[in-house]
JSON list of C-alpha atoms in Angstrom, two decimals:
[
{"chain": "L", "resi": 1, "resn": "ASN", "atom": "CA", "xyz": [89.97, 166.97, 145.35]},
{"chain": "L", "resi": 2, "resn": "MET", "atom": "CA", "xyz": [89.87, 163.35, 145.90]},
{"chain": "L", "resi": 3, "resn": "LEU", "atom": "CA", "xyz": [93.21, 161.60, 146.01]},
{"chain": "L", "resi": 4, "resn": "ASP", "atom": "CA", "xyz": [93.20, 158.35, 144.14]},
{"chain": "L", "resi": 5, "resn": "PHE", "atom": "CA", "xyz": [95.37, 155.28, 144.87]},
{"chain": "L", "resi": 6, "resn": "VAL", "atom": "CA", "xyz": [95.87, 151.88, 142.96]},
{"chain": "L", "resi": 7, "resn": "PHE", "atom": "CA", "xyz": [97.40, 149.11, 144.80]},
{"chain": "L", "resi": 8, "resn": "ALA", "atom": "CA", "xyz": [98.76, 146.30, 142.73]},
{"chain": "L", "resi": 9, "resn": "VAL", "atom": "CA", "xyz": [98.57, 142.96, 144.78]},
{"chain": "L", "resi": 10, "resn": "ASP", "atom": "CA", "xyz": [99.88, 139.41, 144.05]},
{"chain": "L", "resi": 11, "resn": "ASP", "atom": "CA", "xyz": [97.37, 137.81, 146.11]},
{"chain": "L", "resi": 12, "resn": "SER", "atom": "CA", "xyz": [93.82, 139.81, 146.33]},
{"chain": "L", "resi": 13, "resn": "VAL", "atom": "CA", "xyz": [92.12, 137.31, 148.51]},
{"chain": "L", "resi": 14, "resn": "THR", "atom": "CA", "xyz": [94.81, 137.65, 151.22]},
{"chain": "L", "resi": 15, "resn": "TRP", "atom": "CA", "xyz": [95.03, 141.27, 150.71]},
{"chain": "L", "resi": 16, "resn": "HIS", "atom": "CA", "xyz": [91.35, 141.89, 151.30]},
{"chain": "L", "resi": 17, "resn": "MET", "atom": "CA", "xyz": [91.46, 139.60, 154.30]},
{"chain": "L", "resi": 18, "resn": "MET", "atom": "CA", "xyz": [94.08, 141.62, 156.09]},
{"chain": "L", "resi": 19, "resn": "ASN", "atom": "CA", "xyz": [92.30, 144.95, 155.00]},
{"chain": "L", "resi": 20, "resn": "LEU", "atom": "CA", "xyz": [88.81, 143.76, 156.12]},
{"chain": "L", "resi": 21, "resn": "LEU", "atom": "CA", "xyz": [90.79, 142.99, 159.66]},
{"chain": "L", "resi": 22, "resn": "LYS", "atom": "CA", "xyz": [92.44, 146.51, 159.65]},
{"chain": "L", "resi": 23, "resn": "ASN", "atom": "CA", "xyz": [89.90, 148.78, 157.78]},
{"chain": "L", "resi": 24, "resn": "ARG", "atom": "CA", "xyz": [86.36, 147.25, 157.60]},
{"chain": "L", "resi": 25, "resn": "SER", "atom": "CA", "xyz": [84.70, 150.50, 157.68]},
{"chain": "L", "resi": 26, "resn": "HIS", "atom": "CA", "xyz": [86.27, 151.35, 154.39]},
{"chain": "L", "resi": 27, "resn": "TYR", "atom": "CA", "xyz": [84.08, 148.83, 152.39]},
{"chain": "L", "resi": 28, "resn": "SER", "atom": "CA", "xyz": [80.55, 148.76, 151.40]},
{"chain": "L", "resi": 29, "resn": "PHE", "atom": "CA", "xyz": [77.96, 146.19, 152.51]},
{"chain": "L", "resi": 30, "resn": "LEU", "atom": "CA", "xyz": [80.10, 143.66, 150.27]},
{"chain": "L", "resi": 31, "resn": "LYS", "atom": "CA", "xyz": [82.48, 143.29, 153.35]},
{"chain": "L", "resi": 32, "resn": "VAL", "atom": "CA", "xyz": [79.81, 140.86, 154.79]},
{"chain": "L", "resi": 33, "resn": "PHE", "atom": "CA", "xyz": [80.42, 138.54, 151.86]},
{"chain": "L", "resi": 34, "resn": "GLY", "atom": "CA", "xyz": [84.21, 138.20, 152.70]},
{"chain": "L", "resi": 35, "resn": "PRO", "atom": "CA", "xyz": [87.47, 138.28, 150.82]},
{"chain": "L", "resi": 36, "resn": "LYS", "atom": "CA", "xyz": [86.83, 135.38, 148.38]},
{"chain": "L", "resi": 37, "resn": "GLN", "atom": "CA", "xyz": [83.51, 137.09, 147.26]},
{"chain": "L", "resi": 38, "resn": "ILE", "atom": "CA", "xyz": [85.18, 140.50, 146.88]},
{"chain": "L", "resi": 39, "resn": "SER", "atom": "CA", "xyz": [88.15, 139.31, 144.94]},
{"chain": "L", "resi": 40, "resn": "SER", "atom": "CA", "xyz": [85.81, 137.53, 142.85]},
{"chain": "L", "resi": 41, "resn": "ILE", "atom": "CA", "xyz": [83.79, 140.76, 142.22]},
{"chain": "L", "resi": 42, "resn": "GLN", "atom": "CA", "xyz": [87.28, 142.59, 141.75]},
{"chain": "L", "resi": 43, "resn": "SER", "atom": "CA", "xyz": [87.98, 140.33, 138.40]},
{"chain": "L", "resi": 44, "resn": "TYR", "atom": "CA", "xyz": [84.87, 141.65, 136.43]},
{"chain": "L", "resi": 45, "resn": "GLY", "atom": "CA", "xyz": [85.13, 144.91, 134.01]},
{"chain": "L", "resi": 46, "resn": "ALA", "atom": "CA", "xyz": [88.71, 146.22, 134.38]},
{"chain": "L", "resi": 47, "resn": "GLY", "atom": "CA", "xyz": [89.60, 144.07, 137.17]},
{"chain": "L", "resi": 48, "resn": "ILE", "atom": "CA", "xyz": [89.68, 146.62, 139.81]},
{"chain": "L", "resi": 49, "resn": "TYR", "atom": "CA", "xyz": [87.95, 147.10, 142.99]},
{"chain": "L", "resi": 50, "resn": "TYR", "atom": "CA", "xyz": [87.56, 150.55, 144.57]},
{"chain": "L", "resi": 51, "resn": "ASN", "atom": "CA", "xyz": [86.85, 151.47, 148.22]},
{"chain": "L", "resi": 52, "resn": "THR", "atom": "CA", "xyz": [85.75, 155.25, 147.85]},
{"chain": "L", "resi": 53, "resn": "LEU", "atom": "CA", "xyz": [85.18, 158.24, 150.13]},
{"chain": "L", "resi": 54, "resn": "VAL", "atom": "CA", "xyz": [87.89, 157.10, 152.71]},
{"chain": "L", "resi": 55, "resn": "PRO", "atom": "CA", "xyz": [88.65, 159.57, 155.05]},
{"chain": "L", "resi": 56, "resn": "CYS", "atom": "CA", "xyz": [92.45, 159.75, 155.59]},
{"chain": "L", "resi": 57, "resn": "ASN", "atom": "CA", "xyz": [94.74, 162.66, 157.20]},
{"chain": "L", "resi": 58, "resn": "GLY", "atom": "CA", "xyz": [92.12, 165.24, 156.81]},
{"chain": "L", "resi": 59, "resn": "ARG", "atom": "CA", "xyz": [90.94, 164.61, 153.23]},
{"chain": "L", "resi": 60, "resn": "MET", "atom": "CA", "xyz": [89.07, 161.94, 151.34]},
{"chain": "L", "resi": 61, "resn": "ILE", "atom": "CA", "xyz": [90.60, 159.34, 149.24]},
{"chain": "L", "resi": 62, "resn": "LYS", "atom": "CA", "xyz": [89.80, 156.38, 147.14]},
{"chain": "L", "resi": 63, "resn": "TYR", "atom": "CA", "xyz": [91.70, 153.17, 146.61]},
{"chain": "L", "resi": 64, "resn": "GLY", "atom": "CA", "xyz": [91.65, 150.47, 144.01]},
{"chain": "L", "resi": 65, "resn": "VAL", "atom": "CA", "xyz": [92.95, 147.18, 144.23]},
{"chain": "L", "resi": 66, "resn": "ILE", "atom": "CA", "xyz": [94.23, 145.14, 141.23]},
{"chain": "L", "resi": 67, "resn": "SER", "atom": "CA", "xyz": [95.98, 141.90, 141.01]},
{"chain": "L", "resi": 68, "resn": "THR", "atom": "CA", "xyz": [99.41, 142.12, 139.70]},
{"chain": "L", "resi": 69, "resn": "ASP", "atom": "CA", "xyz": [98.89, 139.85, 136.61]},
{"chain": "L", "resi": 70, "resn": "THR", "atom": "CA", "xyz": [95.52, 141.61, 135.67]},
{"chain": "L", "resi": 71, "resn": "LEU", "atom": "CA", "xyz": [97.78, 145.03, 135.69]},
{"chain": "L", "resi": 72, "resn": "ILE", "atom": "CA", "xyz": [100.41, 143.44, 133.65]},
{"chain": "L", "resi": 73, "resn": "ASP", "atom": "CA", "xyz": [97.90, 141.95, 131.03]},
{"chain": "L", "resi": 74, "resn": "ASP", "atom": "CA", "xyz": [96.19, 145.68, 130.55]},
{"chain": "L", "resi": 75, "resn": "LEU", "atom": "CA", "xyz": [99.61, 147.12, 130.57]},
{"chain": "L", "resi": 76, "resn": "LEU", "atom": "CA", "xyz": [100.77, 144.83, 127.67]},
{"chain": "L", "resi": 77, "resn": "HIS", "atom": "CA", "xyz": [97.59, 144.23, 125.69]},
{"chain": "L", "resi": 78, "resn": "TRP", "atom": "CA", "xyz": [95.37, 147.14, 126.67]},
{"chain": "L", "resi": 79, "resn": "LYS", "atom": "CA", "xyz": [92.34, 144.95, 127.46]},
{"chain": "L", "resi": 80, "resn": "THR", "atom": "CA", "xyz": [90.45, 147.48, 128.98]},
{"chain": "L", "resi": 81, "resn": "LEU", "atom": "CA", "xyz": [93.10, 150.74, 129.00]},
{"chain": "L", "resi": 82, "resn": "TYR", "atom": "CA", "xyz": [91.57, 151.53, 132.58]},
{"chain": "L", "resi": 83, "resn": "VAL", "atom": "CA", "xyz": [94.56, 151.38, 134.55]},
{"chain": "L", "resi": 84, "resn": "ALA", "atom": "CA", "xyz": [97.02, 151.47, 131.75]},
{"chain": "L", "resi": 85, "resn": "GLY", "atom": "CA", "xyz": [95.50, 154.93, 130.44]},
{"chain": "L", "resi": 86, "resn": "ARG", "atom": "CA", "xyz": [96.03, 156.40, 133.98]},
{"chain": "L", "resi": 87, "resn": "LEU", "atom": "CA", "xyz": [99.68, 155.13, 133.80]},
{"chain": "L", "resi": 88, "resn": "GLN", "atom": "CA", "xyz": [100.23, 156.64, 130.66]},
{"chain": "L", "resi": 89, "resn": "LYS", "atom": "CA", "xyz": [100.09, 160.07, 132.16]},
{"chain": "L", "resi": 90, "resn": "PRO", "atom": "CA", "xyz": [102.12, 161.26, 135.15]},
{"chain": "L", "resi": 91, "resn": "VAL", "atom": "CA", "xyz": [101.47, 159.51, 138.59]},
{"chain": "L", "resi": 92, "resn": "LYS", "atom": "CA", "xyz": [103.34, 159.07, 141.62]},
{"chain": "L", "resi": 93, "resn": "ILE", "atom": "CA", "xyz": [104.61, 155.56, 142.37]},
{"chain": "L", "resi": 94, "resn": "LEU", "atom": "CA", "xyz": [104.90, 155.33, 146.09]},
{"chain": "L", "resi": 95, "resn": "THR", "atom": "CA", "xyz": [106.65, 151.88, 146.21]},
{"chain": "L", "resi": 96, "resn": "GLN", "atom": "CA", "xyz": [107.41, 149.19, 143.82]},
{"chain": "L", "resi": 97, "resn": "ASN", "atom": "CA", "xyz": [108.84, 145.56, 144.40]},
{"chain": "L", "resi": 98, "resn": "GLU", "atom": "CA", "xyz": [111.37, 144.03, 142.05]},
{"chain": "L", "resi": 99, "resn": "ASN", "atom": "CA", "xyz": [108.91, 142.30, 139.65]},
{"chain": "L", "resi": 100, "resn": "SER", "atom": "CA", "xyz": [110.66, 142.35, 136.56]},
{"chain": "L", "resi": 101, "resn": "LYS", "atom": "CA", "xyz": [107.51, 141.53, 134.46]},
{"chain": "L", "resi": 102, "resn": "LEU", "atom": "CA", "xyz": [105.85, 144.37, 135.83]},
{"chain": "L", "resi": 103, "resn": "GLN", "atom": "CA", "xyz": [108.61, 146.90, 135.12]},
{"chain": "L", "resi": 104, "resn": "ALA", "atom": "CA", "xyz": [108.75, 145.70, 131.77]},
{"chain": "L", "resi": 105, "resn": "ALA", "atom": "CA", "xyz": [105.06, 145.95, 131.46]},
{"chain": "L", "resi": 106, "resn": "LEU", "atom": "CA", "xyz": [105.22, 149.57, 132.56]},
{"chain": "L", "resi": 107, "resn": "VAL", "atom": "CA", "xyz": [107.66, 150.34, 129.85]},
{"chain": "L", "resi": 108, "resn": "SER", "atom": "CA", "xyz": [106.01, 148.57, 127.25]},
{"chain": "L", "resi": 109, "resn": "ASN", "atom": "CA", "xyz": [102.63, 150.69, 127.82]},
{"chain": "L", "resi": 110, "resn": "LEU", "atom": "CA", "xyz": [104.35, 154.00, 127.31]},
{"chain": "L", "resi": 111, "resn": "LYS", "atom": "CA", "xyz": [106.06, 152.83, 124.08]},
{"chain": "L", "resi": 112, "resn": "SER", "atom": "CA", "xyz": [103.09, 151.63, 122.87]},
{"chain": "L", "resi": 113, "resn": "ALA", "atom": "CA", "xyz": [101.05, 155.06, 123.80]},
{"chain": "L", "resi": 114, "resn": "VAL", "atom": "CA", "xyz": [104.01, 156.83, 121.76]},
{"chain": "L", "resi": 115, "resn": "THR", "atom": "CA", "xyz": [103.28, 154.34, 118.73]},
{"chain": "L", "resi": 116, "resn": "ALA", "atom": "CA", "xyz": [99.46, 154.94, 118.89]},
{"chain": "L", "resi": 117, "resn": "ALA", "atom": "CA", "xyz": [99.95, 158.67, 119.06]},
{"chain": "L", "resi": 118, "resn": "PHE", "atom": "CA", "xyz": [102.42, 158.69, 116.14]},
{"chain": "L", "resi": 119, "resn": "LEU", "atom": "CA", "xyz": [99.86, 156.92, 113.95]},
{"chain": "L", "resi": 120, "resn": "MET", "atom": "CA", "xyz": [97.01, 159.51, 114.98]},
{"chain": "L", "resi": 121, "resn": "LEU", "atom": "CA", "xyz": [99.38, 162.61, 114.43]},
{"chain": "L", "resi": 122, "resn": "PRO", "atom": "CA", "xyz": [100.51, 164.38, 111.20]},
{"chain": "L", "resi": 123, "resn": "GLU", "atom": "CA", "xyz": [104.09, 163.84, 109.90]},
{"chain": "L", "resi": 124, "resn": "SER", "atom": "CA", "xyz": [105.33, 166.82, 112.07]},
{"chain": "L", "resi": 125, "resn": "PHE", "atom": "CA", "xyz": [104.14, 168.03, 115.50]},
{"chain": "L", "resi": 126, "resn": "SER", "atom": "CA", "xyz": [105.31, 169.80, 118.75]},
{"chain": "L", "resi": 127, "resn": "GLU", "atom": "CA", "xyz": [106.29, 167.84, 121.96]},
{"chain": "L", "resi": 128, "resn": "GLU", "atom": "CA", "xyz": [102.74, 169.29, 123.48]},
{"chain": "L", "resi": 129, "resn": "ASP", "atom": "CA", "xyz": [100.77, 167.86, 120.54]},
{"chain": "L", "resi": 130, "resn": "LEU", "atom": "CA", "xyz": [102.49, 164.26, 121.24]},
{"chain": "L", "resi": 131, "resn": "TYR", "atom": "CA", "xyz": [101.70, 164.68, 124.96]},
{"chain": "L", "resi": 132, "resn": "MET", "atom": "CA", "xyz": [98.10, 165.76, 124.39]},
{"chain": "L", "resi": 133, "resn": "GLN", "atom": "CA", "xyz": [97.55, 162.94, 121.79]},
{"chain": "L", "resi": 134, "resn": "ILE", "atom": "CA", "xyz": [98.99, 160.24, 124.77]},
{"chain": "L", "resi": 135, "resn": "ALA", "atom": "CA", "xyz": [96.82, 161.87, 127.40]},
{"chain": "L", "resi": 136, "resn": "GLY", "atom": "CA", "xyz": [93.54, 161.69, 125.14]},
{"chain": "L", "resi": 137, "resn": "LEU", "atom": "CA", "xyz": [94.22, 157.94, 124.29]},
{"chain": "L", "resi": 138, "resn": "SER", "atom": "CA", "xyz": [92.28, 156.72, 127.34]},
{"chain": "L", "resi": 139, "resn": "TYR", "atom": "CA", "xyz": [90.16, 159.88, 127.92]},
{"chain": "L", "resi": 140, "resn": "SER", "atom": "CA", "xyz": [86.68, 158.57, 128.57]},
{"chain": "L", "resi": 141, "resn": "GLY", "atom": "CA", "xyz": [88.24, 155.09, 128.05]},
{"chain": "L", "resi": 142, "resn": "ASP", "atom": "CA", "xyz": [88.27, 155.37, 124.44]},
{"chain": "L", "resi": 143, "resn": "PHE", "atom": "CA", "xyz": [90.58, 156.39, 121.11]},
{"chain": "L", "resi": 144, "resn": "ARG", "atom": "CA", "xyz": [88.81, 159.56, 120.07]},
{"chain": "L", "resi": 145, "resn": "MET", "atom": "CA", "xyz": [89.96, 162.38, 118.23]},
{"chain": "L", "resi": 146, "resn": "VAL", "atom": "CA", "xyz": [91.03, 165.27, 120.90]},
{"chain": "L", "resi": 147, "resn": "ILE", "atom": "CA", "xyz": [89.12, 168.04, 119.65]},
{"chain": "L", "resi": 148, "resn": "GLY", "atom": "CA", "xyz": [86.07, 170.36, 121.15]},
{"chain": "L", "resi": 149, "resn": "GLU", "atom": "CA", "xyz": [85.33, 170.17, 124.58]},
{"chain": "L", "resi": 150, "resn": "ASP", "atom": "CA", "xyz": [87.73, 167.04, 124.75]},
{"chain": "L", "resi": 151, "resn": "ARG", "atom": "CA", "xyz": [90.66, 168.62, 123.67]},
{"chain": "L", "resi": 152, "resn": "SER", "atom": "CA", "xyz": [90.19, 171.49, 126.30]},
{"chain": "L", "resi": 153, "resn": "LYS", "atom": "CA", "xyz": [89.63, 168.83, 129.11]},
{"chain": "L", "resi": 154, "resn": "VAL", "atom": "CA", "xyz": [92.89, 167.26, 127.86]},
{"chain": "L", "resi": 155, "resn": "GLN", "atom": "CA", "xyz": [94.83, 170.60, 127.63]},
{"chain": "L", "resi": 156, "resn": "ASN", "atom": "CA", "xyz": [93.98, 170.97, 131.38]},
{"chain": "L", "resi": 157, "resn": "ILE", "atom": "CA", "xyz": [95.91, 167.74, 132.02]},
{"chain": "L", "resi": 158, "resn": "VAL", "atom": "CA", "xyz": [98.65, 168.12, 129.84]},
{"chain": "L", "resi": 159, "resn": "LYS", "atom": "CA", "xyz": [99.55, 172.08, 130.25]},
{"chain": "L", "resi": 160, "resn": "PRO", "atom": "CA", "xyz": [100.31, 172.35, 133.85]},
{"chain": "L", "resi": 161, "resn": "ASN", "atom": "CA", "xyz": [102.21, 168.74, 133.73]},
{"chain": "L", "resi": 162, "resn": "VAL", "atom": "CA", "xyz": [104.54, 168.95, 130.69]},
{"chain": "L", "resi": 163, "resn": "PRO", "atom": "CA", "xyz": [107.65, 168.72, 132.58]},
{"chain": "L", "resi": 164, "resn": "HIS", "atom": "CA", "xyz": [106.20, 165.60, 134.47]},
{"chain": "L", "resi": 165, "resn": "PHE", "atom": "CA", "xyz": [105.42, 164.07, 130.74]},
{"chain": "L", "resi": 166, "resn": "GLN", "atom": "CA", "xyz": [108.95, 164.81, 129.73]},
{"chain": "L", "resi": 167, "resn": "LYS", "atom": "CA", "xyz": [110.27, 162.77, 132.63]},
{"chain": "L", "resi": 168, "resn": "LEU", "atom": "CA", "xyz": [107.94, 159.83, 131.92]},
{"chain": "L", "resi": 169, "resn": "TYR", "atom": "CA", "xyz": [108.86, 159.60, 128.03]},
{"chain": "L", "resi": 170, "resn": "SER", "atom": "CA", "xyz": [112.36, 161.26, 127.89]},
{"chain": "L", "resi": 171, "resn": "ASN", "atom": "CA", "xyz": [113.94, 157.74, 127.70]},
{"chain": "L", "resi": 172, "resn": "ILE", "atom": "CA", "xyz": [111.49, 156.39, 125.14]},
{"chain": "L", "resi": 173, "resn": "LEU", "atom": "CA", "xyz": [111.86, 159.40, 122.96]},
{"chain": "L", "resi": 174, "resn": "GLN", "atom": "CA", "xyz": [115.51, 159.65, 123.06]},
{"chain": "L", "resi": 175, "resn": "ASP", "atom": "CA", "xyz": [115.61, 156.21, 121.86]},
{"chain": "L", "resi": 176, "resn": "CYS", "atom": "CA", "xyz": [113.25, 156.71, 118.70]},
{"chain": "L", "resi": 177, "resn": "PRO", "atom": "CA", "xyz": [114.64, 157.50, 115.63]},
{"chain": "L", "resi": 178, "resn": "GLN", "atom": "CA", "xyz": [111.77, 159.54, 114.32]},
{"chain": "L", "resi": 179, "resn": "VAL", "atom": "CA", "xyz": [112.42, 162.19, 117.17]},
{"chain": "L", "resi": 180, "resn": "VAL", "atom": "CA", "xyz": [115.15, 164.68, 117.50]},
{"chain": "L", "resi": 181, "resn": "TYR", "atom": "CA", "xyz": [115.73, 166.94, 120.52]},
{"chain": "L", "resi": 182, "resn": "LYS", "atom": "CA", "xyz": [116.58, 170.34, 119.44]},
{"chain": "L", "resi": 183, "resn": "HIS", "atom": "CA", "xyz": [118.59, 171.26, 122.73]},
{"chain": "L", "resi": 184, "resn": "HIS", "atom": "CA", "xyz": [119.67, 174.79, 121.52]},
{"chain": "L", "resi": 185, "resn": "LEU", "atom": "CA", "xyz": [115.82, 175.57, 121.06]},
{"chain": "L", "resi": 186, "resn": "GLY", "atom": "CA", "xyz": [114.75, 173.68, 123.97]},
{"chain": "L", "resi": 187, "resn": "ARG", "atom": "CA", "xyz": [112.27, 171.67, 122.52]},
{"chain": "L", "resi": 188, "resn": "LEU", "atom": "CA", "xyz": [111.58, 168.43, 120.75]},
{"chain": "L", "resi": 189, "resn": "GLU", "atom": "CA", "xyz": [110.72, 167.79, 116.84]},
{"chain": "L", "resi": 190, "resn": "ALA", "atom": "CA", "xyz": [109.28, 164.82, 115.54]},
{"chain": "L", "resi": 191, "resn": "SER", "atom": "CA", "xyz": [109.10, 163.42, 111.72]},
{"chain": "L", "resi": 192, "resn": "ILE", "atom": "CA", "xyz": [106.95, 160.69, 111.48]},
{"chain": "L", "resi": 193, "resn": "ASP", "atom": "CA", "xyz": [107.22, 158.05, 108.54]},
{"chain": "L", "resi": 194, "resn": "LYS", "atom": "CA", "xyz": [103.55, 158.11, 107.11]},
{"chain": "L", "resi": 195, "resn": "SER", "atom": "CA", "xyz": [104.59, 155.82, 104.00]},
{"chain": "L", "resi": 196, "resn": "PRO", "atom": "CA", "xyz": [102.69, 152.43, 103.97]},
{"chain": "L", "resi": 197, "resn": "GLU", "atom": "CA", "xyz": [105.87, 150.50, 105.36]},
{"chain": "L", "resi": 198, "resn": "GLY", "atom": "CA", "xyz": [106.27, 153.13, 108.07]},
{"chain": "L", "resi": 199, "resn": "GLN", "atom": "CA", "xyz": [102.68, 152.81, 109.25]},
{"chain": "L", "resi": 200, "resn": "PHE", "atom": "CA", "xyz": [102.40, 149.14, 108.93]},
{"chain": "L", "resi": 201, "resn": "THR", "atom": "CA", "xyz": [105.47, 148.88, 111.17]},
{"chain": "L", "resi": 202, "resn": "GLN", "atom": "CA", "xyz": [103.90, 150.76, 113.65]},
{"chain": "L", "resi": 203, "resn": "LEU", "atom": "CA", "xyz": [100.57, 149.06, 113.62]},
{"chain": "L", "resi": 204, "resn": "MET", "atom": "CA", "xyz": [102.28, 145.77, 113.97]},
{"chain": "L", "resi": 205, "resn": "ALA", "atom": "CA", "xyz": [103.72, 147.27, 117.28]},
{"chain": "L", "resi": 206, "resn": "LEU", "atom": "CA", "xyz": [100.24, 148.17, 118.67]},
{"chain": "L", "resi": 207, "resn": "PRO", "atom": "CA", "xyz": [99.07, 146.23, 121.73]},
{"chain": "L", "resi": 208, "resn": "ARG", "atom": "CA", "xyz": [97.05, 143.05, 120.82]},
{"chain": "L", "resi": 209, "resn": "THR", "atom": "CA", "xyz": [93.60, 144.42, 121.67]},
{"chain": "L", "resi": 210, "resn": "LEU", "atom": "CA", "xyz": [93.82, 147.40, 119.63]},
{"chain": "L", "resi": 211, "resn": "GLN", "atom": "CA", "xyz": [94.96, 145.44, 116.77]},
{"chain": "L", "resi": 212, "resn": "GLN", "atom": "CA", "xyz": [91.72, 143.13, 117.06]},
{"chain": "L", "resi": 213, "resn": "LYS", "atom": "CA", "xyz": [89.51, 146.18, 117.22]},
{"chain": "L", "resi": 214, "resn": "ILE", "atom": "CA", "xyz": [90.94, 147.57, 114.23]},
{"chain": "L", "resi": 215, "resn": "THR", "atom": "CA", "xyz": [90.48, 144.55, 112.46]},
{"chain": "L", "resi": 216, "resn": "SER", "atom": "CA", "xyz": [86.95, 144.16, 113.70]},
{"chain": "L", "resi": 217, "resn": "LEU", "atom": "CA", "xyz": [86.27, 147.43, 112.26]},
{"chain": "L", "resi": 218, "resn": "VAL", "atom": "CA", "xyz": [87.96, 146.89, 108.76]},
{"chain": "L", "resi": 219, "resn": "ASP", "atom": "CA", "xyz": [87.28, 143.26, 108.10]},
{"chain": "L", "resi": 220, "resn": "PRO", "atom": "CA", "xyz": [83.88, 142.56, 106.35]},
{"chain": "L", "resi": 221, "resn": "PRO", "atom": "CA", "xyz": [81.91, 139.69, 108.18]},
{"chain": "L", "resi": 222, "resn": "GLY", "atom": "CA", "xyz": [82.67, 136.26, 106.57]},
{"chain": "L", "resi": 223, "resn": "LYS", "atom": "CA", "xyz": [86.48, 137.35, 104.97]},
{"chain": "L", "resi": 224, "resn": "ASN", "atom": "CA", "xyz": [88.28, 136.08, 107.85]},
{"chain": "L", "resi": 225, "resn": "ARG", "atom": "CA", "xyz": [91.40, 137.46, 106.87]},
{"chain": "L", "resi": 226, "resn": "ASP", "atom": "CA", "xyz": [94.32, 137.24, 109.16]},
{"chain": "L", "resi": 227, "resn": "VAL", "atom": "CA", "xyz": [95.65, 140.59, 111.00]},
{"chain": "L", "resi": 228, "resn": "GLU", "atom": "CA", "xyz": [98.64, 141.11, 109.32]},
{"chain": "L", "resi": 229, "resn": "GLU", "atom": "CA", "xyz": [96.92, 141.33, 106.31]},
{"chain": "L", "resi": 230, "resn": "ILE", "atom": "CA", "xyz": [94.22, 143.75, 107.59]},
{"chain": "L", "resi": 231, "resn": "LEU", "atom": "CA", "xyz": [96.79, 145.96, 109.26]},
{"chain": "L", "resi": 232, "resn": "LEU", "atom": "CA", "xyz": [98.78, 145.99, 106.01]},
{"chain": "L", "resi": 233, "resn": "GLN", "atom": "CA", "xyz": [95.44, 147.36, 104.32]},
{"chain": "L", "resi": 234, "resn": "VAL", "atom": "CA", "xyz": [94.86, 149.95, 106.75]},
{"chain": "L", "resi": 235, "resn": "ALA", "atom": "CA", "xyz": [98.82, 151.05, 106.44]},
{"chain": "L", "resi": 236, "resn": "HIS", "atom": "CA", "xyz": [97.78, 151.97, 102.82]},
{"chain": "L", "resi": 237, "resn": "ASP", "atom": "CA", "xyz": [94.51, 153.92, 103.95]},
{"chain": "L", "resi": 238, "resn": "PRO", "atom": "CA", "xyz": [95.21, 157.72, 104.00]},
{"chain": "L", "resi": 239, "resn": "ASP", "atom": "CA", "xyz": [92.79, 157.83, 106.99]},
{"chain": "L", "resi": 240, "resn": "CYS", "atom": "CA", "xyz": [94.87, 155.20, 109.02]},
{"chain": "L", "resi": 241, "resn": "GLY", "atom": "CA", "xyz": [95.13, 157.44, 112.09]},
{"chain": "L", "resi": 242, "resn": "VAL", "atom": "CA", "xyz": [91.37, 157.86, 112.16]},
{"chain": "L", "resi": 243, "resn": "VAL", "atom": "CA", "xyz": [90.99, 154.18, 111.79]},
{"chain": "L", "resi": 244, "resn": "VAL", "atom": "CA", "xyz": [93.17, 153.74, 115.05]},
{"chain": "L", "resi": 245, "resn": "HIS", "atom": "CA", "xyz": [91.23, 156.20, 116.77]},
{"chain": "L", "resi": 246, "resn": "GLN", "atom": "CA", "xyz": [88.05, 154.26, 115.84]},
{"chain": "L", "resi": 247, "resn": "GLY", "atom": "CA", "xyz": [89.45, 151.18, 117.59]},
{"chain": "L", "resi": 248, "resn": "ARG", "atom": "CA", "xyz": [88.44, 151.07, 121.20]},
{"chain": "L", "resi": 249, "resn": "PRO", "atom": "CA", "xyz": [88.83, 148.24, 123.73]},
{"chain": "L", "resi": 250, "resn": "ARG", "atom": "CA", "xyz": [85.32, 147.49, 125.37]},
{"chain": "L", "resi": 251, "resn": "SER", "atom": "CA", "xyz": [85.65, 145.47, 128.78]}
]
């Protein structure tokens, strides 16, 4: 399997300039355009530039480069959910500086994933159901229901990694009033408030891009109602979870 790295860098132009000097062979023909043009290309789409099929220590790797500001924006607002979605699943963080904004955004992304999953799950569910829903949030870059073939693929992500999901989300779930750890049974149990008031509170806590997508799905053209009014309508909808699923960021 190819090993996938992501580097978050404060200054993309300088980083590419130094990397071109050290590892020019990693780049495609775009290397002839220099670091400024590569950084410009990086800013499109999900805001990440990949070098692929790079031999390293006897195996193949690929690595993406993303600016720290772009990463923070995706973590907070789910503009594309490309890197934020990956960071909702267990990953190995090799090194991290003391950027307090980035650290806070990493936690915010996990909290948002839990909130979105709560809206899409029934009142009661298992711990594995929760991780399945979280892992399915960004599957294929959208918020589809985790069913059929999609479900089996997501299961292959979750089942071997349940202890890693537990470690990633334990602090957030322990602070969550809807979740109870049944220590004597060795499992988590949750009961989610599915009242309109409870769902409205969760909808208001979702990342901005998802709120906007839900709004555009529900608000008829020409109405121009504000987001809060529309989310209140969605909170009263028996299919609230389905509406959340249908909201999907498009880069």
